Coordinates of C-alpha atoms and ligand atoms in Angstrom, one line a residue:
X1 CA 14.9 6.0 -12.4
X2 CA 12.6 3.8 -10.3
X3 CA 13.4 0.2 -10.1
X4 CA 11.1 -2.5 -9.8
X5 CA 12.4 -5.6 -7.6
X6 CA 10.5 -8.6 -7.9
X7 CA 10.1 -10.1 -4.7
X8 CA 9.5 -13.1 -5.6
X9 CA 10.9 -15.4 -7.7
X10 CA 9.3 -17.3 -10.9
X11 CA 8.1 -20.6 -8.5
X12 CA 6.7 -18.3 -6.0
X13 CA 9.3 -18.5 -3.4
X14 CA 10.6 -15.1 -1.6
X15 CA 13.6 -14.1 -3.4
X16 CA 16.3 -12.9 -0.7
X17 CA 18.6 -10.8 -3.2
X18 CA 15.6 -8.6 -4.5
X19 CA 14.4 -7.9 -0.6
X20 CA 18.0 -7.5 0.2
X21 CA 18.6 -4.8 -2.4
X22 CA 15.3 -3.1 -1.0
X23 CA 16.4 -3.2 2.6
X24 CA 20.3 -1.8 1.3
X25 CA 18.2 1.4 -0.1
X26 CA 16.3 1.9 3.0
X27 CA 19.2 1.7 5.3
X28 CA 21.1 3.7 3.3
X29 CA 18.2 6.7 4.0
X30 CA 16.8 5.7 0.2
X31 CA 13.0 5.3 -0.5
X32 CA 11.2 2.1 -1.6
X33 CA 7.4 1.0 -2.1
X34 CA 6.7 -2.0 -0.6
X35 CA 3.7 -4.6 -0.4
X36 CA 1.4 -4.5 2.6
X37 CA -1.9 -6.6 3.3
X38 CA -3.6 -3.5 3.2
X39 CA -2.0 -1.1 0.6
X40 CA 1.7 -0.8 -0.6
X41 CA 3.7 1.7 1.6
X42 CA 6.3 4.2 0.5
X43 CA 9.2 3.3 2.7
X44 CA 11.7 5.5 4.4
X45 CA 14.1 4.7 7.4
X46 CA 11.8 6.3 10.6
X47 CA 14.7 7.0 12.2
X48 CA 16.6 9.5 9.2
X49 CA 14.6 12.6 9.7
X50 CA 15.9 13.2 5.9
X51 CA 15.0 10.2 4.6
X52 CA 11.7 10.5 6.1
X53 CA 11.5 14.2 4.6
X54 CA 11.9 13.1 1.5
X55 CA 8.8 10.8 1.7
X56 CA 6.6 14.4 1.6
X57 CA 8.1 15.3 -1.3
X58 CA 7.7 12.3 -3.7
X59 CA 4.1 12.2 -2.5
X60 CA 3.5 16.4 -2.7
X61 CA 2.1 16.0 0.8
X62 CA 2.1 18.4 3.1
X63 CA 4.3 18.2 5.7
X64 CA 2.9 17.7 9.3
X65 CA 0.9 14.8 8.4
X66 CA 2.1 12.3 11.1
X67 CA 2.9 8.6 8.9
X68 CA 2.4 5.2 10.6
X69 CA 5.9 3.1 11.4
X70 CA 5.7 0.0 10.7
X71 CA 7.5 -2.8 12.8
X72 CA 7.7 -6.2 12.9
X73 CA 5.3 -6.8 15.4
X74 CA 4.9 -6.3 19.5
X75 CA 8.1 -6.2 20.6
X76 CA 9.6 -3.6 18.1
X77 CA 6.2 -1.3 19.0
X78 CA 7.6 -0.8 22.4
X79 CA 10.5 0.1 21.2
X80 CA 9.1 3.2 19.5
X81 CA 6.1 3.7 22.1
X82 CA 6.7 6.0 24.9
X83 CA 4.5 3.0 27.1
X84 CA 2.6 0.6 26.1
X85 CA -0.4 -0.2 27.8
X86 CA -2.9 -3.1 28.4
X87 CA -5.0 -2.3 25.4
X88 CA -1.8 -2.1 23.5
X89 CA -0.8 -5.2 24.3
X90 CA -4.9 -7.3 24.0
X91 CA -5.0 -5.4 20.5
X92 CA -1.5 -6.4 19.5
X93 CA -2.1 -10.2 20.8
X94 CA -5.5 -10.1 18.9
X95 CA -4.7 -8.5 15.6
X96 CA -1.1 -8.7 14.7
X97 CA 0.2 -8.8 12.7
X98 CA -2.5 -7.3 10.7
X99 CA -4.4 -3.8 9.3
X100 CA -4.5 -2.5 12.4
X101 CA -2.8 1.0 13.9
X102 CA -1.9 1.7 17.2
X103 CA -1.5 5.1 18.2
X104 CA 0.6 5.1 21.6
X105 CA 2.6 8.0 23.1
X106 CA 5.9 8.7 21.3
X107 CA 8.7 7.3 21.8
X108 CA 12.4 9.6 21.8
X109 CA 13.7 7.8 18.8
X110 CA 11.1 8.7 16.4
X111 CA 11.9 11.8 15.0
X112 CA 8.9 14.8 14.4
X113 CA 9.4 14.6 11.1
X114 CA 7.7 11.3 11.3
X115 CA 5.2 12.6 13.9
X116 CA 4.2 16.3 12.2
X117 CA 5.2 17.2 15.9
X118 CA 2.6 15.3 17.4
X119 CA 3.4 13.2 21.1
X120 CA 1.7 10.4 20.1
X121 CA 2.9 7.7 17.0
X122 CA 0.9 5.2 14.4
X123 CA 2.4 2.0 14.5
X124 CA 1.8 -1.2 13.1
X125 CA 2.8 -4.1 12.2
X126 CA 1.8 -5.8 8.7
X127 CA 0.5 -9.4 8.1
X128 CA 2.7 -9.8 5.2
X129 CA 5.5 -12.1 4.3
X130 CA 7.3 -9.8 1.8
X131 CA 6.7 -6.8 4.5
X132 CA 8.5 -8.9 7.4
X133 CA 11.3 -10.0 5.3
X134 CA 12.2 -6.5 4.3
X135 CA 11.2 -5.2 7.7
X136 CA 13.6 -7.8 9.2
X137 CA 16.4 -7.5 6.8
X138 CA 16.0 -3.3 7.2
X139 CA 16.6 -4.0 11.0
X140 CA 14.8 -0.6 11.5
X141 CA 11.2 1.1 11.6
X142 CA 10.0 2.2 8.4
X143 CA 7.7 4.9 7.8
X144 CA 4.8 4.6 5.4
X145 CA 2.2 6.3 4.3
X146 CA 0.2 4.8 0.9
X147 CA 2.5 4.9 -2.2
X148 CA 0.2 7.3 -4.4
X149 CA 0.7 11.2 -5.0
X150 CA -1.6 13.2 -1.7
X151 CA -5.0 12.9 -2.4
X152 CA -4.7 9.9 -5.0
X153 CA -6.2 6.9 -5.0
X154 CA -4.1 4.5 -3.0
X155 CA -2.4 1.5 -4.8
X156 CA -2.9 -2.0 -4.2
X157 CA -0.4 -3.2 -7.1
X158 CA 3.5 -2.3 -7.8
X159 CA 1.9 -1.0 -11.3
X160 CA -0.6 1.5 -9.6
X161 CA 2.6 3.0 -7.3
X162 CA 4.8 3.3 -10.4
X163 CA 2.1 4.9 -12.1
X164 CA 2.1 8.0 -9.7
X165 CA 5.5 7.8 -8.4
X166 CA 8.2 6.6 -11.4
X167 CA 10.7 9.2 -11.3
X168 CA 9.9 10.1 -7.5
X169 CA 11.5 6.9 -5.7
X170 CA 14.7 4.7 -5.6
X171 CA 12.7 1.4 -5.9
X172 CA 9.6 -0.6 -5.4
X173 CA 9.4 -4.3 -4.3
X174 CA 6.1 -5.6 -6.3
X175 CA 4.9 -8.7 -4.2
X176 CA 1.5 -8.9 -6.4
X177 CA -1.7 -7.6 -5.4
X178 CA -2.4 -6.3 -1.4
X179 CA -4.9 -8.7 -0.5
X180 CA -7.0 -6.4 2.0
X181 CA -7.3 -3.9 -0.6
X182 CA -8.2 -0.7 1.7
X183 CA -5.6 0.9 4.7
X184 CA -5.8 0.0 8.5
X185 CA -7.5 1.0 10.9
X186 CA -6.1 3.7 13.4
X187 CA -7.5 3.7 17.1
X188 CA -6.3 5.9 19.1
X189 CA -5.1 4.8 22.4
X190 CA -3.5 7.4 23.8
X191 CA -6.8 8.9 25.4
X192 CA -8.3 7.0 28.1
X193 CA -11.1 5.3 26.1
X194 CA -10.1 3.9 22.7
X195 CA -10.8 6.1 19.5
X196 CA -11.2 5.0 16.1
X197 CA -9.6 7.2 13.7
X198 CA -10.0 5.6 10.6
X199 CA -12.1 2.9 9.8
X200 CA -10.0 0.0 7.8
X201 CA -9.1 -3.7 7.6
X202 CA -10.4 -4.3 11.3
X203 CA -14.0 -3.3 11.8
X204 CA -15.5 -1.8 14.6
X205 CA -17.0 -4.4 16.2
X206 CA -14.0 -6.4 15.8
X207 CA -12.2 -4.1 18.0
X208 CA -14.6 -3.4 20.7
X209 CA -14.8 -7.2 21.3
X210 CA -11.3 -7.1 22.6
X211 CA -10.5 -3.3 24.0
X212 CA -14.5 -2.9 24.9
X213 CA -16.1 0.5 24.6
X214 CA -14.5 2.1 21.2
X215 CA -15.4 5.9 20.7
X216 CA -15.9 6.7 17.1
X217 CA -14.2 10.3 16.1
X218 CA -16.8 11.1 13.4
X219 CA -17.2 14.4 11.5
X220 CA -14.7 15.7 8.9
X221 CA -12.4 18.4 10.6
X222 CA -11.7 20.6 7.1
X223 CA -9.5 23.5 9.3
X224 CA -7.1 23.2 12.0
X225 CA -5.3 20.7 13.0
X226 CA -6.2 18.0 11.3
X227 CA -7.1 14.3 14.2
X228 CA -5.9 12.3 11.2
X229 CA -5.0 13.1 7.7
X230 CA -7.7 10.1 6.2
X231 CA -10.5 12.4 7.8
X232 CA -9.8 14.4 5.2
X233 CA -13.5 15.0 3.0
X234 CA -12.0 14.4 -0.2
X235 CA -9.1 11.5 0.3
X236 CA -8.7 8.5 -2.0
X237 CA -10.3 10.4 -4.7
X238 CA -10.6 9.6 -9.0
X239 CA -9.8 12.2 -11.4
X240 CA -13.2 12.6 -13.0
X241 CA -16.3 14.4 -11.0
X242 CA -17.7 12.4 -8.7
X243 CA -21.6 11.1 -8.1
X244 CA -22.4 9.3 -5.0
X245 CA -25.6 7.8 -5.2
X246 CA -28.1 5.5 -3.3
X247 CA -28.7 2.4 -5.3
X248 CA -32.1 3.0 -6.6
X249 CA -31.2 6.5 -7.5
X250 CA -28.3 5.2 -10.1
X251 CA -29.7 5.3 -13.2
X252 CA -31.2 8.7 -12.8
X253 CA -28.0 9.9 -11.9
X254 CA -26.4 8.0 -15.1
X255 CA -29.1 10.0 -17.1
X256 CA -28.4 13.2 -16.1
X257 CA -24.7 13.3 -16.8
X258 CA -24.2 15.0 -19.9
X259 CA -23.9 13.4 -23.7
X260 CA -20.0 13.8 -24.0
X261 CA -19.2 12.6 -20.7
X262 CA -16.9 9.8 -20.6
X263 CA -18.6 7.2 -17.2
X264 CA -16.8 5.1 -15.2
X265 CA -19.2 3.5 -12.7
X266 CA -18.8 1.6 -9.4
X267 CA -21.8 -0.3 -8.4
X268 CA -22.6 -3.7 -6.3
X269 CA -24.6 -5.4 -8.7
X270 CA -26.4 -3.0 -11.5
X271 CA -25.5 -4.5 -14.8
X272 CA -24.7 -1.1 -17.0
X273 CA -27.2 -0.5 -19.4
X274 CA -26.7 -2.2 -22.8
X275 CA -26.7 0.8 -24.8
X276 CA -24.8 3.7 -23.6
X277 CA -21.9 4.6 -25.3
X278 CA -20.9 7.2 -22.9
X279 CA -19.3 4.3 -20.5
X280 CA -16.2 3.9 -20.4
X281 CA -15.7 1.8 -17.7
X282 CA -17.9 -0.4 -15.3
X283 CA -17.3 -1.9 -12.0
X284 CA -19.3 -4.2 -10.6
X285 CA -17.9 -5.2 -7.7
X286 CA -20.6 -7.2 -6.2
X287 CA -22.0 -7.7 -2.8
X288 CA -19.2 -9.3 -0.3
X289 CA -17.9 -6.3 1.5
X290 CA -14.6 -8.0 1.8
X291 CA -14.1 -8.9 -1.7
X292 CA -15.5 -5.3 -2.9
X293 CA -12.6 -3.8 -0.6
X294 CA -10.2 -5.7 -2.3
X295 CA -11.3 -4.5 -5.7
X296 CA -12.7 -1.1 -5.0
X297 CA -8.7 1.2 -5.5
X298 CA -8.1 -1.2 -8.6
X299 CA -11.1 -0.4 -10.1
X300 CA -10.7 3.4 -9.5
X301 CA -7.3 2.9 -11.1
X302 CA -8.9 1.7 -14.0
X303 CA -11.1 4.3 -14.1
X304 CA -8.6 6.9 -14.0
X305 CA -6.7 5.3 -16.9
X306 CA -10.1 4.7 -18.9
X307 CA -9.9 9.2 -18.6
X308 CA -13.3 9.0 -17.1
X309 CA -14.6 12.9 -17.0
X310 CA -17.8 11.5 -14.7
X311 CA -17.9 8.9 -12.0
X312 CA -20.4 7.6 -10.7
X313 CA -20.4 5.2 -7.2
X314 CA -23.1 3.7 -5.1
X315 CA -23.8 4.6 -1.8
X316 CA -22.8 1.5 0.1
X317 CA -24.2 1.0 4.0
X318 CA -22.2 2.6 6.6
X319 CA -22.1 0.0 9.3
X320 CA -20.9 -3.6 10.4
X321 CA -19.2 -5.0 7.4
X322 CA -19.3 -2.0 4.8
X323 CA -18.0 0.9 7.3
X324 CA -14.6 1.1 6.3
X325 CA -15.0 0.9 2.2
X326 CA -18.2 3.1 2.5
X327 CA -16.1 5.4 4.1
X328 CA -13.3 4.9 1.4
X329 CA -16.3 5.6 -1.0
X330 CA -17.4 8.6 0.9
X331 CA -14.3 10.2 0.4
X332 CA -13.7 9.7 -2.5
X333 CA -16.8 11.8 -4.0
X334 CA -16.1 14.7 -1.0
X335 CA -15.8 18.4 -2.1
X336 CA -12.5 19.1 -3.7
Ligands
LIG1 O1 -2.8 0.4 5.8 C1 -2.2 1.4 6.0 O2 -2.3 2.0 7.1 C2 -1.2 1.9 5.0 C3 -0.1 0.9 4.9 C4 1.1 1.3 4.0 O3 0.4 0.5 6.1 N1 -0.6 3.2 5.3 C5 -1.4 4.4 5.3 O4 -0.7 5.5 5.6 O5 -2.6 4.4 5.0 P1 -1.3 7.0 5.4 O6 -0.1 7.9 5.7 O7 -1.9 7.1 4.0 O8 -2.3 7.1 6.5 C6 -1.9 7.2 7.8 C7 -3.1 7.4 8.7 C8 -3.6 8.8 8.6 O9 -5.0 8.9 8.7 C9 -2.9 9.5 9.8 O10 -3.5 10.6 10.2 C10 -3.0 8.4 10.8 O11 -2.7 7.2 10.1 N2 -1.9 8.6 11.9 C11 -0.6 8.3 11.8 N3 0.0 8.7 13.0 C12 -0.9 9.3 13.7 C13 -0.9 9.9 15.0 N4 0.2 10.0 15.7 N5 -2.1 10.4 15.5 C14 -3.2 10.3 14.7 N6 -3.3 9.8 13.5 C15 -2.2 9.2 13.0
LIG2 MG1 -2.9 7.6 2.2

């Protein structure tokens, strides 16, 4: 049985008791969702190598994908950094806490288990009351990748994590909807120029006003070892067949899908058409990057429960503002 904690209680305050129970299962090697600005995390102790084994199987994720710890902020980092350097530190001073992942060389108490073997670590540190308080209270580093089955849609509520993982973990501590919406961005900083990883809550230019020249890894690497696990073509992904397409090529695409196909859509501003019965569901999520970020995993959610067979998604612009949920978008029509 999975429990839900409520983290807070009914006049908004943080309730103590509920983040205590939380922190008791983590310590004790136990796992427990938890809210994030970003996404809510599956929780283990980072330094338990079982604990943190047992995060791979609740999510059927393959194991040697390395999971981002998450501290409470700067000083906790260098405890599980190998060294931190300069860019560390301007980065950490200019972004934490927030959706923003350092990876530094690894530190000796973070197990490979954590790592998938690697010498370097993810780390970051959450701008998120509920997150702190348990992080705090846990007195340890908790590894966490997103709460959702691999190659889910990520959840941004407690309902969404209980959906794909009831049965699979001890607990989860609902603190309401994550506010960001889509996961952090990971720069790599253990090469000698910084390296985005993963576009996310920080944009590129955002970053490269405080570290300077960022490299962007691009391409999808499909064999080998993999430079990140969210590079992967088809991440974040609905259950119905995907159709990216550019905005003026929507309704064609609409057209051609076939007469028993259940739609969900997910579109900037296109009202659906009044009278097509094959929709199921429609998501307009309009046009404030920000505010479609924050929607975008709900509204897949929705989809999924709606048992769309056909989705369809606009193409959104891949720079400044959009990069990271076009990406998210991207991904989630890639080849299965
Ligand atoms: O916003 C987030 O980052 C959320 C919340 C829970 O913090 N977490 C998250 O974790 O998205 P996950 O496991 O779904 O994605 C972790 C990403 C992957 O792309 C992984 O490859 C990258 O971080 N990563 C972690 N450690 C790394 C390392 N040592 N080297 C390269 N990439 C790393
Ligand atoms: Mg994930």
């Amino acid at each position: 049985m999975t429990q839900r904690l409520l983290a807070r209680k009914a006049d908004g305050t943080l309730d103590p008791d509920a983040i205590e129970r939380a922190a008791s299962l983590l310590r004790k090697g136990r796992l427990v969702a938890f809210p994030t600005e970003t996404v809510y995390g599956l929780g283990a102790d980072a330094l338990q190598p079982a604990a943190v084994a047992r995060v791979f199987e609740a999510k059927g994720r393959p194991r040697g994908h390395p999971l981002i710890v998450h501290v409470p902020g700067a000083a906790e980092a260098r405890a599980v950094a190998a060294c931190w350097t300069e860019a560390a530190q301007q980065l950490a001073d200019a972004f934490w806490p927030g959706p923003l992942t350092l990876v530094l060389p690894r530190g000796e108490r973070i197990p490979d288990e954590v790592t998938g073997g690697l010498d370097t670590v993810g780390v970051r540190a959450p701008d998120h009351a509920i997150a702190q308080e348990l992080l705090r209270r846990a007195g340890v580093p908790l590894a966490a990748p997103s709460a959702n089955r691999f190659g889910a849609v990520s959840p941004t509520t407690a309902d969404h994590v209980l959906s794909s993982l009831a049965g699979h973990i001890d607990a989860v501590l609902d603190g309401g909807p994550a506010s960001v919406g889509i996961e952090s961005t990971v720069v790599d900083l253990s090469t000698p120029t910084p390296r985005l990883l993963r576009p996310g809550g920080i944009s590129l230019e955002e970053l490269a006003a405080v570290a300077g020249r960022v490299e962007v890894a691009t391409g999808v690497i499909e064999e080998g070892p993999r430079a990140s696990p969210g590079m992967a073509a088809r991440h974040y992904a609905p259950q119905g067949a995907v159709t990216l397409a550019e905005p003026e090529a929507l309704s064609a695409a609409l057209s051609r899908f076939p007469a028993n196909a259940r739609v969900g859509a997910v579109v900037r501003t296109l009202l659906p058409p009044p009278a097509d019965a094959r929709i199921v569901q429609w998501e307009r999520l309009g046009d404030d990057p920000r505010a479609f970020a924050r929607s975008l995993y709900s509204a897949l959610h929705r989809i999924d429960a709606a048992g769309a067979t056909h989705v369809l998604l606009e193409r959104l612009p891949a720079d400044g503002a959009w990069r990271a949920v076009a990406d998210r978008v991207q991904r989630a029509g890639g080849p299965r």
